[in-house]
PDB file of C-alpha atoms in Angstrom:
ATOM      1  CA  UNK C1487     -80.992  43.372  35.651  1.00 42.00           C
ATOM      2  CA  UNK C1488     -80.347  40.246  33.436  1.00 40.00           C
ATOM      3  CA  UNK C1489     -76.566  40.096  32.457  1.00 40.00           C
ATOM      4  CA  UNK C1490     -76.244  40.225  27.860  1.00 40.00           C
ATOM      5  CA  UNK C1491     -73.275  38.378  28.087  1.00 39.00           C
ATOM      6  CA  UNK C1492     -73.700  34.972  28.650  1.00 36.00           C
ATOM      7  CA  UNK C1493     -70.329  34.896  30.226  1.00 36.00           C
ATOM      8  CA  UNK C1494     -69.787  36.791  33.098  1.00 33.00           C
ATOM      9  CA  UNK C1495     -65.615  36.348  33.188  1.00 33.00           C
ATOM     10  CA  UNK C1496     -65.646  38.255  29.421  1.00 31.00           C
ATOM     11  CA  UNK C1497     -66.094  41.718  29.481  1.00 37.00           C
ATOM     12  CA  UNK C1498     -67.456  43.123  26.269  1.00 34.00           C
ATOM     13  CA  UNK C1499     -66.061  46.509  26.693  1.00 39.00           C
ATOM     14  CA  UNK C1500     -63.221  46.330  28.931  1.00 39.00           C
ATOM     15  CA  UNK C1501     -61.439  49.362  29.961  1.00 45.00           C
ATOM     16  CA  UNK C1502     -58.163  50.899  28.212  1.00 41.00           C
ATOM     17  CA  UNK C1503     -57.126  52.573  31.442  1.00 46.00           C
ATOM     18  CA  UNK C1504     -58.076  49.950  34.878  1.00 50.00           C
ATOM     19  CA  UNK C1505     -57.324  51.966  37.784  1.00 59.00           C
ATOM     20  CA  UNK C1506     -54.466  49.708  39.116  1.00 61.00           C
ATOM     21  CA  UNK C1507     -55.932  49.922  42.744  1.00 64.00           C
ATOM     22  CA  UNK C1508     -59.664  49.686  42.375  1.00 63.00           C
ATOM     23  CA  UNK C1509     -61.350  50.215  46.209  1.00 67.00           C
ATOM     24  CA  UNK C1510     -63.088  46.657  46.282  1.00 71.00           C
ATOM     25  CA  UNK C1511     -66.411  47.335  46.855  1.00 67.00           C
ATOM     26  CA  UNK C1512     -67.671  45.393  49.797  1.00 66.00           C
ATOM     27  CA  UNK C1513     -71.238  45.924  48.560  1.00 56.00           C
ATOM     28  CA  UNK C1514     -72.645  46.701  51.800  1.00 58.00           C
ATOM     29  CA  UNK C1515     -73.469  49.686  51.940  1.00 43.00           C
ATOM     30  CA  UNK C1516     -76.204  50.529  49.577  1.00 44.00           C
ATOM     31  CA  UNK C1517     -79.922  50.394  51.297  1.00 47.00           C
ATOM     32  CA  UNK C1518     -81.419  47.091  51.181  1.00 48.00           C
ATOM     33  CA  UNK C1519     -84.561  47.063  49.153  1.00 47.00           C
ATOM     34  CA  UNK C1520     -87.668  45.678  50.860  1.00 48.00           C
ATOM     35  CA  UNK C1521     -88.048  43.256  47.922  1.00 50.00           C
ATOM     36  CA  UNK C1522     -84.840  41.752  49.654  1.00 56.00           C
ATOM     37  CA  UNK C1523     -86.830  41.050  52.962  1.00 58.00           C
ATOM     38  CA  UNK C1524     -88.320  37.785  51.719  1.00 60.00           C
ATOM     39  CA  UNK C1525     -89.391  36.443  54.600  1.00 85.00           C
ATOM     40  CA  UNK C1526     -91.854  37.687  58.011  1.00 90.00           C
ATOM     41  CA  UNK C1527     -88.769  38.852  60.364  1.00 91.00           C
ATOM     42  CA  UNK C1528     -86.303  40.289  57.382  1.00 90.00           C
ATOM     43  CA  UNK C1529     -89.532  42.710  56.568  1.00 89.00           C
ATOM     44  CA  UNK C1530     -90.105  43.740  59.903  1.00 93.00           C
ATOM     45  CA  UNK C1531     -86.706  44.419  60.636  1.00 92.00           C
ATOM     46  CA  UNK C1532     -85.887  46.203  57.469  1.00 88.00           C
ATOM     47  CA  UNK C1533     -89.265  48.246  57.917  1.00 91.00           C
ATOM     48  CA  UNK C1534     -87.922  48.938  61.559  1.00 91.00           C
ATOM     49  CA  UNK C1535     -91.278  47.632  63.039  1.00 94.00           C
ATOM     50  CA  UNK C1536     -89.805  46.567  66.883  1.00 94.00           C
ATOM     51  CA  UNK C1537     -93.015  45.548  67.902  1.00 95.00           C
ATOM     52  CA  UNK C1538     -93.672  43.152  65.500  1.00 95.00           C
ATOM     53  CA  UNK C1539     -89.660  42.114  65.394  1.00 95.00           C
ATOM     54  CA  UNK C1540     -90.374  40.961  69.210  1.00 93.00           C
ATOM     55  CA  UNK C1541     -93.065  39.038  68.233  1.00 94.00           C
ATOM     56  CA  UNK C1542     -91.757  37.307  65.600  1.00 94.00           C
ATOM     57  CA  UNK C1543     -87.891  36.898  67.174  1.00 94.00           C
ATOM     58  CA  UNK C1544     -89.363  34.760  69.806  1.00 92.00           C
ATOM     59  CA  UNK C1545     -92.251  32.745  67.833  1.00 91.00           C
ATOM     60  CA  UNK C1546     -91.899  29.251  68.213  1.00 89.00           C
ATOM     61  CA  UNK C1547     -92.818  28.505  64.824  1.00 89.00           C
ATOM     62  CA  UNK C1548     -90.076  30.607  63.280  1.00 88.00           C
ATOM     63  CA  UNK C1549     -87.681  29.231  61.038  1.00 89.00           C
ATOM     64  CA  UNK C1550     -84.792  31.348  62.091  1.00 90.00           C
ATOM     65  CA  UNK C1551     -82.219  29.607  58.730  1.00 91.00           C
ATOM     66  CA  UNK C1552     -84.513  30.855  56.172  1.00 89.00           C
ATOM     67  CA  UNK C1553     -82.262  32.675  53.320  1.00 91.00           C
ATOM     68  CA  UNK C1554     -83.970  35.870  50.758  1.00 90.00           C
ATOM     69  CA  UNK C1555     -82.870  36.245  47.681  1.00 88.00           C
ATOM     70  CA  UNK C1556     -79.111  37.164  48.691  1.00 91.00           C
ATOM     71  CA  UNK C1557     -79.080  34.070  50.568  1.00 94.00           C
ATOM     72  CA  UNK C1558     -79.000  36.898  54.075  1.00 95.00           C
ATOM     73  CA  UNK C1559     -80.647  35.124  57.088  1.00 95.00           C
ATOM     74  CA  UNK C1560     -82.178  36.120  59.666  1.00 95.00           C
ATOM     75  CA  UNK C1561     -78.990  37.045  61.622  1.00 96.00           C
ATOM     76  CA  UNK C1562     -78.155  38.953  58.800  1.00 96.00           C
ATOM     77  CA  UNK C1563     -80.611  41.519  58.486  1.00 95.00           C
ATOM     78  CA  UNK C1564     -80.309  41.378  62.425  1.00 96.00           C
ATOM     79  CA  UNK C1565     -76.885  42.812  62.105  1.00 96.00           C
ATOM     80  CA  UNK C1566     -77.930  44.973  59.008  1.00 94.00           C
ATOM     81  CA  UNK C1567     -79.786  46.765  60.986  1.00 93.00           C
ATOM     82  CA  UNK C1568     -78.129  47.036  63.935  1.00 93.00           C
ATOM     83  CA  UNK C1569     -80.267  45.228  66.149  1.00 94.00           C
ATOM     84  CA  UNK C1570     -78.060  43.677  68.776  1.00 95.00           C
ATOM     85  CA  UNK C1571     -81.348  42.390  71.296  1.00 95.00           C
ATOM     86  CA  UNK C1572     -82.429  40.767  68.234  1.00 96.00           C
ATOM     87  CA  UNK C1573     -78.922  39.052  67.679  1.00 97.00           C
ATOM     88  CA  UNK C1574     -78.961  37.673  70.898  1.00 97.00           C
ATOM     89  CA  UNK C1575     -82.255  36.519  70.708  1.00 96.00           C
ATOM     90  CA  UNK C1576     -81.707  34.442  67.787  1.00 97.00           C
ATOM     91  CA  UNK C1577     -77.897  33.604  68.999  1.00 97.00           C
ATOM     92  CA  UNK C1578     -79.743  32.169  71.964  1.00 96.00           C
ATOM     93  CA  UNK C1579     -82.352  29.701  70.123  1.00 95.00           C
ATOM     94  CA  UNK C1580     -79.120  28.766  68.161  1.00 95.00           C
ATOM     95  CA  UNK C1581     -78.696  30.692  65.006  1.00 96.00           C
ATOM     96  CA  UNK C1582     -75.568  30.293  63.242  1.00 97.00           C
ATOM     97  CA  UNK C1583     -73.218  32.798  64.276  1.00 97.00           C
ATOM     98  CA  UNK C1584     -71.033  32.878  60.697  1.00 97.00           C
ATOM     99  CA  UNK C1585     -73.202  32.290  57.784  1.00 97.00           C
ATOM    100  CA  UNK C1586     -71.873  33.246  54.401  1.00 96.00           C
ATOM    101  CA  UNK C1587     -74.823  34.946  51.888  1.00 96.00           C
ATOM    102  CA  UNK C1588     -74.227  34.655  48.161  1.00 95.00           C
ATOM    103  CA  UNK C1589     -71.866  36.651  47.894  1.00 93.00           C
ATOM    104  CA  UNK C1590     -69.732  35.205  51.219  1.00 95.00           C
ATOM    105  CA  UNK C1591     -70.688  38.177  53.706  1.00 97.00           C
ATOM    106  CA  UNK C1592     -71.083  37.095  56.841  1.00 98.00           C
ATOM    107  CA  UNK C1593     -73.452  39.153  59.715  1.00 97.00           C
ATOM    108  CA  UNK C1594     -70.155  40.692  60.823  1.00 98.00           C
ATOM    109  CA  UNK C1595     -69.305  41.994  57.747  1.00 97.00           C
ATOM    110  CA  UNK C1596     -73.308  44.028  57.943  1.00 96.00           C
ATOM    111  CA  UNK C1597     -72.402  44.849  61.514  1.00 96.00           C
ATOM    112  CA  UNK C1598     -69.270  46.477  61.009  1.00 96.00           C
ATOM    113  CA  UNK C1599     -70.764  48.285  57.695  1.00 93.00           C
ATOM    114  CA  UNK C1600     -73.650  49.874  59.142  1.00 90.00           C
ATOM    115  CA  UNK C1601     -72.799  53.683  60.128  1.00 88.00           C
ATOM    116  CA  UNK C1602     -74.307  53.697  63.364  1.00 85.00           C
ATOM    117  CA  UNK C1603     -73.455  50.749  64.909  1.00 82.00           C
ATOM    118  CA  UNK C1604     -71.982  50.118  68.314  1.00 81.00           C
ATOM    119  CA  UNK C1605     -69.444  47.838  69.701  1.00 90.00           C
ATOM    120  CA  UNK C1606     -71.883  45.597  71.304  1.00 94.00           C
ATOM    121  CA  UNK C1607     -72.626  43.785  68.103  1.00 96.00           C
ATOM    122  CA  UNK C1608     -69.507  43.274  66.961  1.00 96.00           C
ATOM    123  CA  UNK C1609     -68.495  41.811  69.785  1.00 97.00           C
ATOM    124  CA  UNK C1610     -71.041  39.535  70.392  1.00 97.00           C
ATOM    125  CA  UNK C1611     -70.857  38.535  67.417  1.00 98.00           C
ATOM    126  CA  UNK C1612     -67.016  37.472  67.559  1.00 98.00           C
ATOM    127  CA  UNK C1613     -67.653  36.430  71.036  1.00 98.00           C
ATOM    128  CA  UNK C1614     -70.303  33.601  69.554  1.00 98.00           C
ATOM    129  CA  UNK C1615     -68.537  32.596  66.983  1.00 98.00           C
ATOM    130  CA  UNK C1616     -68.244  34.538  64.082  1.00 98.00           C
ATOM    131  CA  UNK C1617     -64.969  34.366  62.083  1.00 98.00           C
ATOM    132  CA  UNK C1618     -62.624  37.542  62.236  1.00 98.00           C
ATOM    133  CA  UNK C1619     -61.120  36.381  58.728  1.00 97.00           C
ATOM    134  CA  UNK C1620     -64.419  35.608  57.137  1.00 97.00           C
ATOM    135  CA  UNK C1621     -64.113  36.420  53.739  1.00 97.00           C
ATOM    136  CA  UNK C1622     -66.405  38.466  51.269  1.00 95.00           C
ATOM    137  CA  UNK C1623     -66.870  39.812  47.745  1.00 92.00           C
ATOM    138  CA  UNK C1624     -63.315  40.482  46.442  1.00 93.00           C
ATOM    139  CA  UNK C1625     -62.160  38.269  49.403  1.00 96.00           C
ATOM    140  CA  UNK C1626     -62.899  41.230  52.001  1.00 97.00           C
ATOM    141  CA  UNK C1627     -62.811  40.084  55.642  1.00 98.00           C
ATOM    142  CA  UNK C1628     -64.594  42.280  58.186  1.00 98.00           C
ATOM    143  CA  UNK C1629     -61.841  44.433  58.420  1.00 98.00           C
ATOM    144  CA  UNK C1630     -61.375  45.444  55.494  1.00 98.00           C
ATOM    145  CA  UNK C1631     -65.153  46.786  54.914  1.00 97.00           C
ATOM    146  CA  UNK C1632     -64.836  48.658  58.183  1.00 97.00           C
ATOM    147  CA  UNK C1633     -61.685  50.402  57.002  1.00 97.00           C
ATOM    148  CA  UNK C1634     -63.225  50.848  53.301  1.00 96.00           C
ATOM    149  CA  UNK C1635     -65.848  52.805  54.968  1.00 95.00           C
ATOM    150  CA  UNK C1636     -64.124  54.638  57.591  1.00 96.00           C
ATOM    151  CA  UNK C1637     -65.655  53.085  60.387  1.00 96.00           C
ATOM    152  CA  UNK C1638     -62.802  54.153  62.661  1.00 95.00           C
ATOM    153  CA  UNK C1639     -64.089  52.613  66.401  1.00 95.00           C
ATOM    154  CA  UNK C1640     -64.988  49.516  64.168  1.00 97.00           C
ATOM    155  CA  UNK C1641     -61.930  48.757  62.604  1.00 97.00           C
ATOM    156  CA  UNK C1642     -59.948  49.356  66.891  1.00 97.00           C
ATOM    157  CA  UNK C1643     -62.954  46.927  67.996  1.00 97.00           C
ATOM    158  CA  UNK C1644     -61.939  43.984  65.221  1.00 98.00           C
ATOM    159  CA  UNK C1645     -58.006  44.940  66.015  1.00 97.00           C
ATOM    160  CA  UNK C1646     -58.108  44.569  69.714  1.00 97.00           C
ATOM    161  CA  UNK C1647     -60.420  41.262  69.139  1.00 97.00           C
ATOM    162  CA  UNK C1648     -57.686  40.153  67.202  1.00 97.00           C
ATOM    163  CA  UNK C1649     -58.436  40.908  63.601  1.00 98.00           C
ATOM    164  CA  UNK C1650     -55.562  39.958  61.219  1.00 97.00           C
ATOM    165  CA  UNK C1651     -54.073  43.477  59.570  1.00 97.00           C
ATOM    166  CA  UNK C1652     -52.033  41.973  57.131  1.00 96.00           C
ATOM    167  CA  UNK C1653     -54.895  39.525  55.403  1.00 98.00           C
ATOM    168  CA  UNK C1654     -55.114  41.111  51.860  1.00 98.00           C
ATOM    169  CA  UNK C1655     -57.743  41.596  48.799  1.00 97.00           C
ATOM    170  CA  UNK C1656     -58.189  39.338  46.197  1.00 95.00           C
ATOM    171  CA  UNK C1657     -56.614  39.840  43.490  1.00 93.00           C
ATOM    172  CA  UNK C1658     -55.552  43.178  44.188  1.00 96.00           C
ATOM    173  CA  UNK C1659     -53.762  42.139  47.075  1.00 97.00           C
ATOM    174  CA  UNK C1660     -54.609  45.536  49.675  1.00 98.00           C
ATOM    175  CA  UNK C1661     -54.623  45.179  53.129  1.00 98.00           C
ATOM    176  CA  UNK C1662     -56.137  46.515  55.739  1.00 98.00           C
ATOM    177  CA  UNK C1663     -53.630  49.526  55.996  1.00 98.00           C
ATOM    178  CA  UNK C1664     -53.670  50.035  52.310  1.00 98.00           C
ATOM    179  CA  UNK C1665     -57.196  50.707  52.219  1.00 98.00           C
ATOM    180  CA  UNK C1666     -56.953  53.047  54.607  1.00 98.00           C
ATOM    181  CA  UNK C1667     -54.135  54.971  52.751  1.00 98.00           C
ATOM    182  CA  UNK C1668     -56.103  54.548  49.762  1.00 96.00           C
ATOM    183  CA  UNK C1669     -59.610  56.299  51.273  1.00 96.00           C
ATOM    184  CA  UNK C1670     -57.511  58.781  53.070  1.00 97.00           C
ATOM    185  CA  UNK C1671     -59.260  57.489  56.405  1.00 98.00           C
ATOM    186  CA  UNK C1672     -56.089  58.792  58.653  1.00 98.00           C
ATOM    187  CA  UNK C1673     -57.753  57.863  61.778  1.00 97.00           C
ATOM    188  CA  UNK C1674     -57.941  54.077  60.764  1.00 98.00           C
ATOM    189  CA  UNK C1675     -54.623  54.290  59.247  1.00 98.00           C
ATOM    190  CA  UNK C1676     -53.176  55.114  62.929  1.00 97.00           C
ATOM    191  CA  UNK C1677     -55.792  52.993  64.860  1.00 97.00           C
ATOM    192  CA  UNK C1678     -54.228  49.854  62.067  1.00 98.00           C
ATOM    193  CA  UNK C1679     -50.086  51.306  63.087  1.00 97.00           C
ATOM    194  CA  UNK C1680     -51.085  51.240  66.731  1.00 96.00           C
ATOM    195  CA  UNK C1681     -52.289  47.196  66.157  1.00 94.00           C
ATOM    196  CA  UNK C1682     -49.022  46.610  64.732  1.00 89.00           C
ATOM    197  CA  UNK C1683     -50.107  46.961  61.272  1.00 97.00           C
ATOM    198  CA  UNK C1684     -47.045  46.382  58.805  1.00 97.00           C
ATOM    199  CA  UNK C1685     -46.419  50.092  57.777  1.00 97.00           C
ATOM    200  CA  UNK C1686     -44.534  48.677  54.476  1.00 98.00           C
ATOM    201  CA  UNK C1687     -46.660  45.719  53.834  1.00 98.00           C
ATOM    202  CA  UNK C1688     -46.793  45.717  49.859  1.00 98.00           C
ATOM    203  CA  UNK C1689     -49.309  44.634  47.618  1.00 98.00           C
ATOM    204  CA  UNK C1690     -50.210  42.724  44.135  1.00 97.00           C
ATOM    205  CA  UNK C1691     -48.057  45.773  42.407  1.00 97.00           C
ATOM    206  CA  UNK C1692     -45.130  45.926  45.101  1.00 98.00           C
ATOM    207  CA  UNK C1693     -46.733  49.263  46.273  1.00 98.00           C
ATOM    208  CA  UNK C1694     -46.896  50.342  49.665  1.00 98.00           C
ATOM    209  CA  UNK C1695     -49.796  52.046  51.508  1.00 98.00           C
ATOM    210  CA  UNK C1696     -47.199  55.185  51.619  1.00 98.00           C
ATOM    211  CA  UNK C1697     -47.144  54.504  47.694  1.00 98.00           C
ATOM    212  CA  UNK C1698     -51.267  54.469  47.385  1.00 97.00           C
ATOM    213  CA  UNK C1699     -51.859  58.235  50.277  1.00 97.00           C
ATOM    214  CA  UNK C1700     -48.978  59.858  48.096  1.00 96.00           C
ATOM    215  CA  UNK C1701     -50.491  59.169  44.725  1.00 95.00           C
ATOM    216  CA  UNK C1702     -53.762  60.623  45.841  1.00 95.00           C
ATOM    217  CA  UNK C1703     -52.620  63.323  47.876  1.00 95.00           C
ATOM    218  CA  UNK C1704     -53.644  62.026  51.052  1.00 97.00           C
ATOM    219  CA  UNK C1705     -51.583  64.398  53.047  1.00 96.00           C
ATOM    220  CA  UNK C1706     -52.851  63.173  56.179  1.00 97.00           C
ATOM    221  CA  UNK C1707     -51.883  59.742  55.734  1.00 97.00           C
ATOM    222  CA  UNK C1708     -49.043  60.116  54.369  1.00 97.00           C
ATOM    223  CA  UNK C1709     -48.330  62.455  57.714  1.00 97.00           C
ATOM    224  CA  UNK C1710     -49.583  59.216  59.575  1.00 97.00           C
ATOM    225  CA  UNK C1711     -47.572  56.750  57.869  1.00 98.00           C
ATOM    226  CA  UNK C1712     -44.459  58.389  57.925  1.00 97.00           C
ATOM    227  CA  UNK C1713     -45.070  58.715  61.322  1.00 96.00           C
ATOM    228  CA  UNK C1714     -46.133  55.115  62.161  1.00 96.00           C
ATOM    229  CA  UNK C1715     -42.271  53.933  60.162  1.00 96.00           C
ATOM    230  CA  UNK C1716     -43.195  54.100  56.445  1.00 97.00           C
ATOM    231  CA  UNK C1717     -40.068  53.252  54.732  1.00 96.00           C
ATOM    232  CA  UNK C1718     -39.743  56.249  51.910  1.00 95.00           C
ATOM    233  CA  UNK C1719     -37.318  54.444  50.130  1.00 95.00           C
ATOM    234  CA  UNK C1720     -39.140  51.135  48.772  1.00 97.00           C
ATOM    235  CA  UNK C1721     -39.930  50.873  45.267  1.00 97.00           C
ATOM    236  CA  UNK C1722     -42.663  49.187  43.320  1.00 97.00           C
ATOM    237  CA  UNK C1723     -42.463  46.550  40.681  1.00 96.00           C
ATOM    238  CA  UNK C1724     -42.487  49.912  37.964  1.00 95.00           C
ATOM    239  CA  UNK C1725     -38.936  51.097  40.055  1.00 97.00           C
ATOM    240  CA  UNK C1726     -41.082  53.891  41.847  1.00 96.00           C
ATOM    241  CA  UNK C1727     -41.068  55.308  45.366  1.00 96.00           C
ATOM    242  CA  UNK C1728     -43.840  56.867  46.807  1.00 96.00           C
ATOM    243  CA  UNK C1729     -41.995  60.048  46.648  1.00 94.00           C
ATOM    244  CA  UNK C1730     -41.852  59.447  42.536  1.00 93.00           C
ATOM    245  CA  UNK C1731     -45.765  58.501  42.711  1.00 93.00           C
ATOM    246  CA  UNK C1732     -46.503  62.248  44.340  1.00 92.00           C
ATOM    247  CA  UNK C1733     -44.278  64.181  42.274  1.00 90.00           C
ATOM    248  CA  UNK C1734     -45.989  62.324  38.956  1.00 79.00           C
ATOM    249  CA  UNK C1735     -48.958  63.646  40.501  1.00 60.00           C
ATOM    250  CA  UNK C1736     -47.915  67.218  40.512  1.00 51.00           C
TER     251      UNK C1736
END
């Protein structure tokens, strides 16, 4: 869709009320259209034709850097679609393990988006080179998608391999842990506390993650943070505890 306003910083119609903790959205997750496969392997892959995807993965002929549209590579729509044999194949005629697309996602920010994928991936992913602290729309490393999206054994894989819980949003300034709070995804809220997660880690507005589950009645959370050490008593640049935040909320 072509964009009226000439300049994309300048929002015609800007909003009265922002929500002052937008979820970045790690634009992932929506189903990748096959006019995005521009090339042979991308359309086999995203038309889930394994035949042809073995034929093509191992062509000698193949250029395995070509970009689509979105500037994905082969690798990409590999991890997209879950396809670890096909990462490896490519990994092993010497694919680039961390390529940023257009918008800076990496194939380990697809991996750890997709809904059904498995460990393997991931970590052979990390294992051949691909950054932990990559960084995406809205400066989003891999972490933070998998915790956006609730992918719970995800978000302990990237932890134990050493993912960094306290790299935040941009401009926002969430981490990990707040976007947890903020989704009400209570099992990656503990998984994040049992990887040493800073429970009162604040962000861009001095709020907590405590602040964000008790604003949105995320009981759970909350449960889980206070738990995990959640201080009750810190305050936010407005002078409010989480404890104000829920009662406004009432």
């Amino acid at each position: 869709n072509p964009n009226p306003n000439p300049n994309p910083n300048l929002n015609p119609n800007p909003n009265p009320n922002p929500d002052p903790n937008p979820i970045p959205n790690p634009n992932l997750n929506s189903d990748s259209t096959l006019s995005d496969a521009t090339f042979p392997l991308a359309l086999a892959l995203a038309r889930g034709h394994s035949g042809v995807t073995r034929v093509l993965v191992d062509w000698p002929a193949l250029r395995i850097e070509n970009c689509d549209a979105r500037g994905w590579r082969a690798l990409h729509w590999a991890a997209h679609t879950d396809k670890a044999v096909v990462a490896m194949r490519l990994l092993g005629r010497g694919a680039m393990p961390n390529p940023q697309a257009d918008e800076g996602e990496t194939p380990l920010h697809l991996s750890v988006a997709h809904p059904d994928a498995e460990a393997s991936l991931t970590r052979l992913l990390v294992s051949a080179g691909a950054l932990l602290e990559a960084r995406g729309s809205e400066g989003m490393t891999p972490l933070h998608v998998a915790v956006t999206m609730g992918r719970h054994e995800q978000v302990a894989v990237l932890v134990s391999l050493g993912a960094d819980c306290e790299a935040v949003t941009i401009p926002a300034g969430l981490s990990a842990l707040h976007l947890a709070a903020l989704q009400g995804h209570t099992q990656c809220v503990a998984t994040l506390l049992r990887g040493n997660a800073t429970a009162d880690q604040q962000d861009a507005a001095g709020q907590t993650a405590l602040h964000l589950a008790a604003r949105d009645n995320r009981q759970k959370a909350v449960l889980a943070l206070c738990e995990g050490g959640a201080s009750l008593s810190l305050v936010d640049r407005r002078g409010a505890s989480a404890l104000h935040l829920a009662c406004k909320e009432v």
